[in-house]
Short mmCIF file of C-alpha atoms and ligand atoms in Angstrom, two decimals:
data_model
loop_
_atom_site.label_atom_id
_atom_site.label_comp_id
_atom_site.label_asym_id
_atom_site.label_seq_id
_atom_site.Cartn_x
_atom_site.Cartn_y
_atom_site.Cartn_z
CA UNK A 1 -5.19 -25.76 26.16
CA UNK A 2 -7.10 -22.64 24.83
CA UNK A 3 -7.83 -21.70 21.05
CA UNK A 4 -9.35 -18.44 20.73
CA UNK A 5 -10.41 -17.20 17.53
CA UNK A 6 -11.10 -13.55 16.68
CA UNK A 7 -13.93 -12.97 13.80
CA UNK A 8 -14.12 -16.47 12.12
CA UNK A 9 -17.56 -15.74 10.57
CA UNK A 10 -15.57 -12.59 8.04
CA UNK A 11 -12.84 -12.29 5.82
CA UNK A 12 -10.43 -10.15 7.24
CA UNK A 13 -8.98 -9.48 10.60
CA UNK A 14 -7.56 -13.08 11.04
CA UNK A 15 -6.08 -13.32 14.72
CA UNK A 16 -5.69 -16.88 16.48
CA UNK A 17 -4.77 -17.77 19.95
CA UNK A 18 -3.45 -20.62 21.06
CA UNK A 19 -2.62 -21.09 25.01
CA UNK A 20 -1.13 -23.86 26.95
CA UNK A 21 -1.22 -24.07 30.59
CA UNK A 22 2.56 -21.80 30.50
CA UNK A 23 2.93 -20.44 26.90
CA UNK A 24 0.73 -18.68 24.37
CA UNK A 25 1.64 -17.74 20.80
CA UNK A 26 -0.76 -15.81 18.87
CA UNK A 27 -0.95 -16.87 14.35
CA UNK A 28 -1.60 -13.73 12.75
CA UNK A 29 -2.49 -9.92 13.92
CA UNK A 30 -4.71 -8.94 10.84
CA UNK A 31 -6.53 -5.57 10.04
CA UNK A 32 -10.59 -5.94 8.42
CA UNK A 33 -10.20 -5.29 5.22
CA UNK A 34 -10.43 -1.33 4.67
CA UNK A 35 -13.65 -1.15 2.71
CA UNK A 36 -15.50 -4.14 4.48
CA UNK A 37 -17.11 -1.91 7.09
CA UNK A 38 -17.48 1.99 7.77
CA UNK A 39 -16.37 1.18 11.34
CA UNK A 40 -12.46 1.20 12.32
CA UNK A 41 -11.26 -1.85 13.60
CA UNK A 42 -11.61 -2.08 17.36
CA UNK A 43 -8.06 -3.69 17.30
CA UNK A 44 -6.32 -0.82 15.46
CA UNK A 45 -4.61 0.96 18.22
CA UNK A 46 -1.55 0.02 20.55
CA UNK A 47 -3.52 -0.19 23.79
CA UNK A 48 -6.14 -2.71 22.33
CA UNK A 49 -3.42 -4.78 20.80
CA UNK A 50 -1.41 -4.21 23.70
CA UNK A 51 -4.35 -6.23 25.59
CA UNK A 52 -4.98 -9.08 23.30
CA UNK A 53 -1.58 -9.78 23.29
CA UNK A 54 -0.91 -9.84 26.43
CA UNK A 55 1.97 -12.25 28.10
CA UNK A 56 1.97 -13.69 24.65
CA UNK A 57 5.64 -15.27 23.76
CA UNK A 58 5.58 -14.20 19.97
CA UNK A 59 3.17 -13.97 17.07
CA UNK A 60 4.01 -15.44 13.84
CA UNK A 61 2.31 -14.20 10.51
CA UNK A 62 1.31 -16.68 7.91
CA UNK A 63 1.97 -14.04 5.08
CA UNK A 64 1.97 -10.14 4.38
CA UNK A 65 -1.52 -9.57 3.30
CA UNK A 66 -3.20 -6.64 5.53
CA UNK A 67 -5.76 -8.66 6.63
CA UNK A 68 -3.21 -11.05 8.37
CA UNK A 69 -0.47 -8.89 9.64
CA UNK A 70 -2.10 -5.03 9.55
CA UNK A 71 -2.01 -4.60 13.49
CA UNK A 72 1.85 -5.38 13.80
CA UNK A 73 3.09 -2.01 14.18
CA UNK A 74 0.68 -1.94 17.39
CA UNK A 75 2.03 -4.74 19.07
CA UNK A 76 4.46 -4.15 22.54
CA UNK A 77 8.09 -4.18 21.65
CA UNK A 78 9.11 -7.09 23.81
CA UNK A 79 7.08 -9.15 21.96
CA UNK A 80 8.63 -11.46 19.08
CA UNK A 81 7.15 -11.06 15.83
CA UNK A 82 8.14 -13.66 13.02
CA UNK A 83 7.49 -13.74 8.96
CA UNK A 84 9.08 -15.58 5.79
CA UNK A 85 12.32 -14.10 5.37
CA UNK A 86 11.26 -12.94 1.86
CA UNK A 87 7.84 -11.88 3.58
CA UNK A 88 9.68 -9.28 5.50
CA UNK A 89 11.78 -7.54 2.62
CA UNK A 90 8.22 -7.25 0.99
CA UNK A 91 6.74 -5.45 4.37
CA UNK A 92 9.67 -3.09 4.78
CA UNK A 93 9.60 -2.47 0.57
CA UNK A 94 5.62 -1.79 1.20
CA UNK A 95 5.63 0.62 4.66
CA UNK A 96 8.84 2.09 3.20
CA UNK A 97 6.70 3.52 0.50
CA UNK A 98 4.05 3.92 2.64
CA UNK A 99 5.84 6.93 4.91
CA UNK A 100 6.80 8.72 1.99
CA UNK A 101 2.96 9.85 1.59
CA UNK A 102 2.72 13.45 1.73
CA UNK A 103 0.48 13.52 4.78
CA UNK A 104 2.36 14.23 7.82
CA UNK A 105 0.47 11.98 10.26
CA UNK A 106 0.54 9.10 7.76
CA UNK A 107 4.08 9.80 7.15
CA UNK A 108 4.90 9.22 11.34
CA UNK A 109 2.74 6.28 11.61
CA UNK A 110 4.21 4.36 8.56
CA UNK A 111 7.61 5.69 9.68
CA UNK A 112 7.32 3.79 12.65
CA UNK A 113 5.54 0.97 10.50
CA UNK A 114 8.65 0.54 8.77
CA UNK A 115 11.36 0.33 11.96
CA UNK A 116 9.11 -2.04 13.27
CA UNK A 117 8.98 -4.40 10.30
CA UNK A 118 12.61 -4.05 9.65
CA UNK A 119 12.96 -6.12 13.33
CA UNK A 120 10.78 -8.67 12.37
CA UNK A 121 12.22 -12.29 13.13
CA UNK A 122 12.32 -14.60 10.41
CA UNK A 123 11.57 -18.33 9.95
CA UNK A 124 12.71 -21.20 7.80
CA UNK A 125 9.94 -23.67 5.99
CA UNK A 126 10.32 -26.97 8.03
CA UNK A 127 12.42 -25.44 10.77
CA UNK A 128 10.90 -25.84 13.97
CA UNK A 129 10.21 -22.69 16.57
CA UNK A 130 10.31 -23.00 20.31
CA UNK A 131 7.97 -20.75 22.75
CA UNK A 132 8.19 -22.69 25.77
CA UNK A 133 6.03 -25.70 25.89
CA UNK A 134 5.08 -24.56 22.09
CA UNK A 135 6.35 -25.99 19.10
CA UNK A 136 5.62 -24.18 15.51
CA UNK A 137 6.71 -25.69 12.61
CA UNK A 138 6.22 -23.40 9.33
CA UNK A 139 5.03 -25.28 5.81
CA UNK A 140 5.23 -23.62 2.27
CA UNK A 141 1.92 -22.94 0.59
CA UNK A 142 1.21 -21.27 -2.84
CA UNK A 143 -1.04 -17.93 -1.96
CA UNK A 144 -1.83 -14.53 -3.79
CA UNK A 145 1.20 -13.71 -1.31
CA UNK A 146 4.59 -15.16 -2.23
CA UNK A 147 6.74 -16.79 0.84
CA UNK A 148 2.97 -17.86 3.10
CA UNK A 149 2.83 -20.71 5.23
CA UNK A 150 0.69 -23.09 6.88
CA UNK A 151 1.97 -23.89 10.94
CA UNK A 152 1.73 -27.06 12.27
CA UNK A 153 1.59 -26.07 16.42
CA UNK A 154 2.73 -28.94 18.84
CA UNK A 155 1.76 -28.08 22.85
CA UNK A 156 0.92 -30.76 25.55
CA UNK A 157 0.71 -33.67 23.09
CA UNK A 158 -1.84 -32.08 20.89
CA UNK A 159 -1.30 -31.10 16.82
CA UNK A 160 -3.11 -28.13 15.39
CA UNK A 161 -2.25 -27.17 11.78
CA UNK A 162 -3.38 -23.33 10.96
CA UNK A 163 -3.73 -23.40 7.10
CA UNK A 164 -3.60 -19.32 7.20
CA UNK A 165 -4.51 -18.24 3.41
CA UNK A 166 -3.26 -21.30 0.39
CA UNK A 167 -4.61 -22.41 -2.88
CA UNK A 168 -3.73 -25.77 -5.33
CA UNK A 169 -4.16 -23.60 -8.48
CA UNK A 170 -0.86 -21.60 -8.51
CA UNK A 171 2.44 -22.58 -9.88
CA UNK A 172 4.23 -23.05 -6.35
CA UNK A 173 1.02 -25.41 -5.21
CA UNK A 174 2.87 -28.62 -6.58
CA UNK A 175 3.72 -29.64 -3.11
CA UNK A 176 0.62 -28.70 -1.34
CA UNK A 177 -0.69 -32.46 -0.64
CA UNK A 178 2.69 -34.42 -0.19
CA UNK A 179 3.95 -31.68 1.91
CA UNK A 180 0.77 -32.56 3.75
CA UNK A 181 1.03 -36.39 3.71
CA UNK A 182 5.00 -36.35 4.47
CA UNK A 183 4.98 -34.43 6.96
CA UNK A 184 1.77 -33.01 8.87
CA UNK A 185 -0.62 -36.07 8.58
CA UNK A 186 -3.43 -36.48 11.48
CA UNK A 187 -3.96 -33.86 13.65
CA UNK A 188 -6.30 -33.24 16.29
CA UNK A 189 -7.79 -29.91 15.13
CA UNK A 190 -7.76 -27.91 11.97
CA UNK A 191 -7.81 -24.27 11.82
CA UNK A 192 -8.74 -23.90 7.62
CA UNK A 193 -9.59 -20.53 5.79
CA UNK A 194 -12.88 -20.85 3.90
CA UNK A 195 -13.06 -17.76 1.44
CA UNK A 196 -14.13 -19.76 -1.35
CA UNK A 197 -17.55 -20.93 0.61
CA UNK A 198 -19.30 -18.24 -0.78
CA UNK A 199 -18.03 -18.30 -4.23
CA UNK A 200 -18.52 -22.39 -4.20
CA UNK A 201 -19.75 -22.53 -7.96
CA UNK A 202 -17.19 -19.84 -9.32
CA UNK A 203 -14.87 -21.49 -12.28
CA UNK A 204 -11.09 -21.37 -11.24
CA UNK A 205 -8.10 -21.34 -13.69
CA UNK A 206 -4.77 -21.81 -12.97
CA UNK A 207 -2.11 -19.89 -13.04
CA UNK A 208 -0.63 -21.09 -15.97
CA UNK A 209 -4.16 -21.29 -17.94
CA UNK A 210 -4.30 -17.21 -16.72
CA UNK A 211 -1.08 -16.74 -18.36
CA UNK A 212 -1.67 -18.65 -21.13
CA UNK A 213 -5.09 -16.21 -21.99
CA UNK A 214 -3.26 -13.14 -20.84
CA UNK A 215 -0.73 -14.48 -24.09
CA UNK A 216 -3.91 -14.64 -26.51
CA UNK A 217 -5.05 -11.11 -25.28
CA UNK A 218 -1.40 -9.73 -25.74
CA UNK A 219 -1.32 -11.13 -29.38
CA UNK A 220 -4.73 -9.10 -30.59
CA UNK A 221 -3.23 -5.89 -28.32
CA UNK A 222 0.27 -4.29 -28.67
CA UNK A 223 -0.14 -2.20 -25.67
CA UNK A 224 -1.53 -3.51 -22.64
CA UNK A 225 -1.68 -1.87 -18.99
CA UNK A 226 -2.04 -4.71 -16.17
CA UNK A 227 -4.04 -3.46 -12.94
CA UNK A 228 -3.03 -6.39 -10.42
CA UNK A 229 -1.82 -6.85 -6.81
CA UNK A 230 1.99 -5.31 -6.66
CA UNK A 231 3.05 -8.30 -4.60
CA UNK A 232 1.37 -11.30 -5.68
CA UNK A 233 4.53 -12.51 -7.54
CA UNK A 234 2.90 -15.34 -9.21
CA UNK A 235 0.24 -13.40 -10.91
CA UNK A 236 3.24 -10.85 -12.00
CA UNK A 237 5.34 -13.86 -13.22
CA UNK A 238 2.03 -14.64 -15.41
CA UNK A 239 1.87 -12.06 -17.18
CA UNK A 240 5.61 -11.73 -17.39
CA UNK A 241 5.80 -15.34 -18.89
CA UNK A 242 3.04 -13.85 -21.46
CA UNK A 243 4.79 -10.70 -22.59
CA UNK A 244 7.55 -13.01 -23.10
CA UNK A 245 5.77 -15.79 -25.23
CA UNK A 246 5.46 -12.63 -28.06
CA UNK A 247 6.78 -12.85 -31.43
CA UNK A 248 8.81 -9.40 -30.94
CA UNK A 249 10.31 -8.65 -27.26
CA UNK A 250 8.27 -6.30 -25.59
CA UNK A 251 9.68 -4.02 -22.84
CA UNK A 252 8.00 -4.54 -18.99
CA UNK A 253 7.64 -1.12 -17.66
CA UNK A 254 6.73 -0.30 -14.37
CA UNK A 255 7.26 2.18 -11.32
CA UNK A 256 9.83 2.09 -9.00
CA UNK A 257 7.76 0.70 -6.42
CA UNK A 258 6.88 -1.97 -8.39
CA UNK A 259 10.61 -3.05 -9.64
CA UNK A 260 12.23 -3.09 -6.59
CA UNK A 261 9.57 -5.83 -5.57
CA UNK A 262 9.81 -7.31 -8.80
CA UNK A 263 13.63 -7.24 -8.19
CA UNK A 264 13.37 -8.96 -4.56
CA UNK A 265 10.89 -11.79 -6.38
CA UNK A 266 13.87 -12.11 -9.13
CA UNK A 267 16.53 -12.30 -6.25
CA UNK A 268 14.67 -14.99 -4.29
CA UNK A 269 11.89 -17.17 -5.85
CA UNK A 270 13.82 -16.47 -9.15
CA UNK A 271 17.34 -17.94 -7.74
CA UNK A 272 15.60 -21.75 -6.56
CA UNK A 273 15.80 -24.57 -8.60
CA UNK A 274 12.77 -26.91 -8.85
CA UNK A 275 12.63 -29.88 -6.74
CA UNK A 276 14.12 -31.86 -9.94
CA UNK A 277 17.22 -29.27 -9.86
CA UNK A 278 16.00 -27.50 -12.99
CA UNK A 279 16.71 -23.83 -12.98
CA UNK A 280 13.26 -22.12 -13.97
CA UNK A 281 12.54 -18.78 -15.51
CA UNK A 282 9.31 -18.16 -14.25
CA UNK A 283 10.30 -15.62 -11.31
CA UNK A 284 13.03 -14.25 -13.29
CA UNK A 285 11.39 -10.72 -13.96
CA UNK A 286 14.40 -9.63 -16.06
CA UNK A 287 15.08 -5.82 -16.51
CA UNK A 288 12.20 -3.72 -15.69
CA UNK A 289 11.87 -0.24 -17.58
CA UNK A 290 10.51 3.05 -15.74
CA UNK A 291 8.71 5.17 -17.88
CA UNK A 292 10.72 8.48 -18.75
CA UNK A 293 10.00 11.07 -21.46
CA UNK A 294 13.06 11.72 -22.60
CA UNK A 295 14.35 8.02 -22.92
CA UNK A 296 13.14 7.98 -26.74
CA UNK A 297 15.25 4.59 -27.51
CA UNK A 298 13.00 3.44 -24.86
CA UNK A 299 9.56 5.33 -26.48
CA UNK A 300 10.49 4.41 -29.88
CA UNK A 301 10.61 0.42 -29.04
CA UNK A 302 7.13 0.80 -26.75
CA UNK A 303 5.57 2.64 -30.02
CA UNK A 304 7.17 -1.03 -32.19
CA UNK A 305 7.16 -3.87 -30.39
CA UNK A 306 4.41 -2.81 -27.63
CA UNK A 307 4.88 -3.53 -23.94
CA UNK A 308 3.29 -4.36 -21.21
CA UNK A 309 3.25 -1.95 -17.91
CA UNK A 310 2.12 -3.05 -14.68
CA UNK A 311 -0.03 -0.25 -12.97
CA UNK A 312 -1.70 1.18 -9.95
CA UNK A 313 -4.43 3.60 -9.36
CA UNK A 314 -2.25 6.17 -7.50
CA UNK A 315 -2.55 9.83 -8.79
CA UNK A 316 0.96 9.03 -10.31
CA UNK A 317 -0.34 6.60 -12.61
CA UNK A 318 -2.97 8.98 -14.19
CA UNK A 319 0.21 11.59 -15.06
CA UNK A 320 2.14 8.69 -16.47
CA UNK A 321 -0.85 7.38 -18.39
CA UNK A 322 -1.35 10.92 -20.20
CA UNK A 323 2.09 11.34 -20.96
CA UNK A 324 2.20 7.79 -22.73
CA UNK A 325 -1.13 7.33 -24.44
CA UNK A 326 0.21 10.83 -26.08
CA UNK A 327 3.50 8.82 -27.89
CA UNK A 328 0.86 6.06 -28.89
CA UNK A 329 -0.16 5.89 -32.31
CA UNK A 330 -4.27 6.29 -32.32
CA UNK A 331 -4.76 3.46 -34.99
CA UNK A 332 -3.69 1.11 -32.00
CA UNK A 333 -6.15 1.38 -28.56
CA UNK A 334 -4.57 0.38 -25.32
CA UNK A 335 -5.65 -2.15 -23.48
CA UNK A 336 -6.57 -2.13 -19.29
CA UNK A 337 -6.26 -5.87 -18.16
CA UNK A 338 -7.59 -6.23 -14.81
CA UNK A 339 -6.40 -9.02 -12.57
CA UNK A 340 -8.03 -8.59 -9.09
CA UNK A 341 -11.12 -9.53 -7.65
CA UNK A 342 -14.33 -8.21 -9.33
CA UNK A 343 -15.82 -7.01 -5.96
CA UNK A 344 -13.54 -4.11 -5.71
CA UNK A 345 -15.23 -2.82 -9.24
CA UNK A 346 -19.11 -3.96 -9.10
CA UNK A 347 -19.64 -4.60 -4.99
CA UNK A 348 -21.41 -2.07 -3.78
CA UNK A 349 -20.14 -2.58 0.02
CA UNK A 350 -16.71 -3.63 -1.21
CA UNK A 351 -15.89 -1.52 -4.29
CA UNK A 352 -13.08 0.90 -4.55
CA UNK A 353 -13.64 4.69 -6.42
CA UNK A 354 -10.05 4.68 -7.41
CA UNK A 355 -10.18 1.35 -9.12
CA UNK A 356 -13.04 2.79 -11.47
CA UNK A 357 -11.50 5.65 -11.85
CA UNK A 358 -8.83 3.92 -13.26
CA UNK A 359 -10.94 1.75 -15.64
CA UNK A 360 -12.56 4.95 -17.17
CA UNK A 361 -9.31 6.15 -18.42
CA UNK A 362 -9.61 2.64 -21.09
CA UNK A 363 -11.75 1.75 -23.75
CA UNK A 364 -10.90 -1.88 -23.78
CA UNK A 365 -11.00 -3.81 -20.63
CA UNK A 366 -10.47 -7.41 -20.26
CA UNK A 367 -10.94 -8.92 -16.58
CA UNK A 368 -8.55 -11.77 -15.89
CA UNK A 369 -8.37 -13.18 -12.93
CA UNK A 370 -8.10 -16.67 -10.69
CA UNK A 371 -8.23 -16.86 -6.77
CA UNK A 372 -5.53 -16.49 -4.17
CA UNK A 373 -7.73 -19.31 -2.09
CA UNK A 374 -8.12 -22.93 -1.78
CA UNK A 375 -11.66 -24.23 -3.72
CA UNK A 376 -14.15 -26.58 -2.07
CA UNK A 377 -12.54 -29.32 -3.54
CA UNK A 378 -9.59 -28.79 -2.22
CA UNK A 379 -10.52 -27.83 1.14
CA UNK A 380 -12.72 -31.01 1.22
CA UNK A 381 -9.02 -33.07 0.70
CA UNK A 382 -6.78 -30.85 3.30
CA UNK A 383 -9.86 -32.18 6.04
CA UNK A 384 -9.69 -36.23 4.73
CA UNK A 385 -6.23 -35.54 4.78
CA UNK A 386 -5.64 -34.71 7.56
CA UNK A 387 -8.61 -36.28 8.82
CA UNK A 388 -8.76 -34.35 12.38
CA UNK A 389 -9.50 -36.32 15.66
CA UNK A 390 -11.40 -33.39 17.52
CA UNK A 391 -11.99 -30.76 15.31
CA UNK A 392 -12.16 -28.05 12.16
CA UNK A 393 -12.55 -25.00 13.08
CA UNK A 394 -13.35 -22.86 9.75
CA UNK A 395 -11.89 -19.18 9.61
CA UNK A 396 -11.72 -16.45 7.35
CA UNK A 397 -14.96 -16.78 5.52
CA UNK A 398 -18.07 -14.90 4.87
CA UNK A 399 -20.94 -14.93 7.80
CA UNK A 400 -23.51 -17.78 6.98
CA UNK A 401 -21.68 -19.71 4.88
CA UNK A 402 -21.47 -23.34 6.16
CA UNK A 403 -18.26 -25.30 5.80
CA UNK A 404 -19.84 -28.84 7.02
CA UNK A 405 -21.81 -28.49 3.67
CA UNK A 406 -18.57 -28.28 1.43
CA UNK A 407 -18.71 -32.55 0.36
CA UNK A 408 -16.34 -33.69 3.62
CA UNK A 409 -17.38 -37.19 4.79
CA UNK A 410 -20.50 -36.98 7.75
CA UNK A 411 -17.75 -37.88 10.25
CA UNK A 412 -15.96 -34.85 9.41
CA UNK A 413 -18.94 -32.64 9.48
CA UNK A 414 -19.83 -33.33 12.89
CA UNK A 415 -15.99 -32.20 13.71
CA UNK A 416 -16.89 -28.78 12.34
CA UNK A 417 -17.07 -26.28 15.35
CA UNK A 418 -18.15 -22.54 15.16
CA UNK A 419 -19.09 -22.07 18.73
CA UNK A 420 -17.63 -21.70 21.64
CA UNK A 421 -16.94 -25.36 23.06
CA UNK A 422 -14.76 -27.78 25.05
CA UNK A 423 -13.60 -30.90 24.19
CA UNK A 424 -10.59 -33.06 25.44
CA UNK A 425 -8.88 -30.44 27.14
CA UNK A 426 -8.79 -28.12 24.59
CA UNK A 427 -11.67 -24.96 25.43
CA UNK A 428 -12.43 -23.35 22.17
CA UNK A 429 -13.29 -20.04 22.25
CA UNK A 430 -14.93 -17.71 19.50
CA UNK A 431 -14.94 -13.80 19.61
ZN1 LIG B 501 -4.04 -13.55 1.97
ZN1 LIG B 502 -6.64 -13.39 4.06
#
């Protein structure tokens, strides 16, 4: 057996390879992130995909986040590509709008983007997928990305589990560990993201503690504008579940981009019942309002009750902003709540001009925001859980961080592997 595992040492670009002697599947395709590096990424064009995956019987994406799935429109046509069923209405929603951007070269390659995600193969949590001699098994995890997964890959009578990108702080985490202990338990190697290395000391709220502070910022400001990832449904649902905690109901507004993914999260995530059969309202999104000028029943209950509008930093957003900062009354100042990570504002490599931008148009800003990733802590218990016979193999964190150092029992640290290596018939290969 072969793992191969493209840029481990950064945070972006995820691709994993895993070969048997007949069969190879490949776990995620992913772009660098846009801003990490002046350079384009060696991968992004069909005939360099169309190498690494070569006589490769499908790829299977642990969730829709660029830096997992961003080379997929390069990959060969014969090849199998497979997502979360709710995954892929997100994808086509996203390159849909995508190829309606006025640039005509942009507009082609999203174009094609989009007929390519809409034959994406889906997959079932706990339903088992056959490639051959291969045997993936997707597993539910709670991620900045709603419908992600963990895989659990079975091949000549070794286990891998691939934790792609997962957390224990969100409100879908619940079954993170028993999922774990029912049904994964020892395997021979891990594959575990480590984002959170390098941000080891950094204080972590929950969801619901986010939500719960988004309430208290919504009580001292009528109007509040929320900056935050369009599809990280649980972070929406926060600050739904906030708007909706206030004395007087307050209107969500938002674009039509935005509602018709709010609208897919209210049609799926929103539908389940908890494991106790409760119905919950927490992905219930409820009517969503676009912004129009002349809908004054609309303006006139904005002006009363306040509201809270879920924005982007599109050229759009700035019209929209004028028009309705011009129906507010002055007395009351609007209020920017940003929910994303503070390295796209005050990184110097990492930050993005349109995000300020954005911020400059507000006087108040509040930042309010938890990770999408797993902490030390709970990294440390995925490894004792799962307590690895041959070895981890850390991905998907920042270059010099050291996972062995992260509190995992000495036996476990000498598992950790970030070089090329062989060991029981499995060669490991880093690239
Ligand atoms: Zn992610
Ligand atoms: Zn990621």
């Amino acid at each position: 057996m072969q793992i191969t595992i493209h840029r481990a040492e950064q945070i972006g670009g995820q691709i994993t390879r895993i070969s048997t002697a007949k069969d190879n599947i490949i776990i995620d395709l992913g772009h660098i992130l846009p801003n990490s590096t002046k350079n384009k990424d060696v991968y992004d064009d069909d005939l360099a995909v169309a190498e690494i995956t070569k006589g490769c019987s499908a790829i299977l994406y642990t969730h829709y986040h660029g830096d997992h799935i961003g080379l997929f429109h390069h990959v060969p046509n014969d090849i199998p590509q497979y997502i979360g069923e709710v995954a892929k209405q997100v994808v086509c929603r996203k390159y849909e709008q995508l190829s309606h951007l006025p640039d005509e070269a942009g507009k082609q390659k999203y174009q094609h983007a989009l007929n390519i995600a809409s034959n994406l193969h889906t997959f079932h949590e706990k339903q088992t997928l056959h490639f051959g001699d291969i045997i993936v098994t997707p597993y539910f995890v709670s991620h900045s990305a709603y419908d992600a997964y963990m895989f659990l890959i079975e091949a000549e009578g070794k286990r891998i589990l691939h934790t792609g990108d997962f957390r224990r702080h969100g409100y879908l985490s619940k079954g993170l560990l028993p999922t774990i202990q029912k049904y994964i338990g020892q395997v021979d190697v891990l594959i575990i993201e480590g984002t959170m290395l390098a941000r080891k000391n950094e204080a972590i709220l929950t969801e619901a503690e986010l939500s719960r502070k988004a309430a208290e910022l919504m009580k001292e400001h009528k109007y509040v504008f929320v900056h935050c990832s369009s599809t990280d449904m649980e972070r929406l649902a926060s600050f739904k579940n906030a708007t909706r905690q206030m004395p007087s109901y307050r209107p969500l507004l938002a674009d039509k981009y935005q509602k018709d993914l709010l609208d897919i999260f209210s049609t799926t995530a929103g539908q389940k019942r908890s494991s106790t059969g409760k119905e919950s309202t927490c992905f219930k999104f409820g009517t969503i309002y676009m912004y129009e000028d002349r809908n004054i029943k609309l303006k006139n209950w904005m002006i009363s009750n306040g509201f809270t509008m879920f924005v982007r930093s599109s050229e759009k957003f700035h019209s929209l902003l004028d028009q309705i900062f011009s129906i507010l009354p002055t007395s009351e100042r609007p209020i920017l709540i940003y929910s994303m990570w503070d390295g796209y504002i005050n990184r110097e490599d990492t930050k993005k001009e349109d995000y300020i931008r954005l911020q400059k148009r507000f006087a108040t800003i509040e930042s309010l925001h938890t990770s999408g990733h797993a902490t030390t802590d709970v990294l440390c218990r995925i490894c004792e859980l799962v307590n690895p016979r041959l070895a981890i193999l850390p991905i998907h964190k920042e270059k010099d961080t050291d996972f062995s150092s992260i509190g995992i029992p000495s036996h476990l640290q000498k598992k950790v592997i970030t070089k090329n290596h062989t060991l029981s018939n499995i060669d490991i290969e880093f690239i």
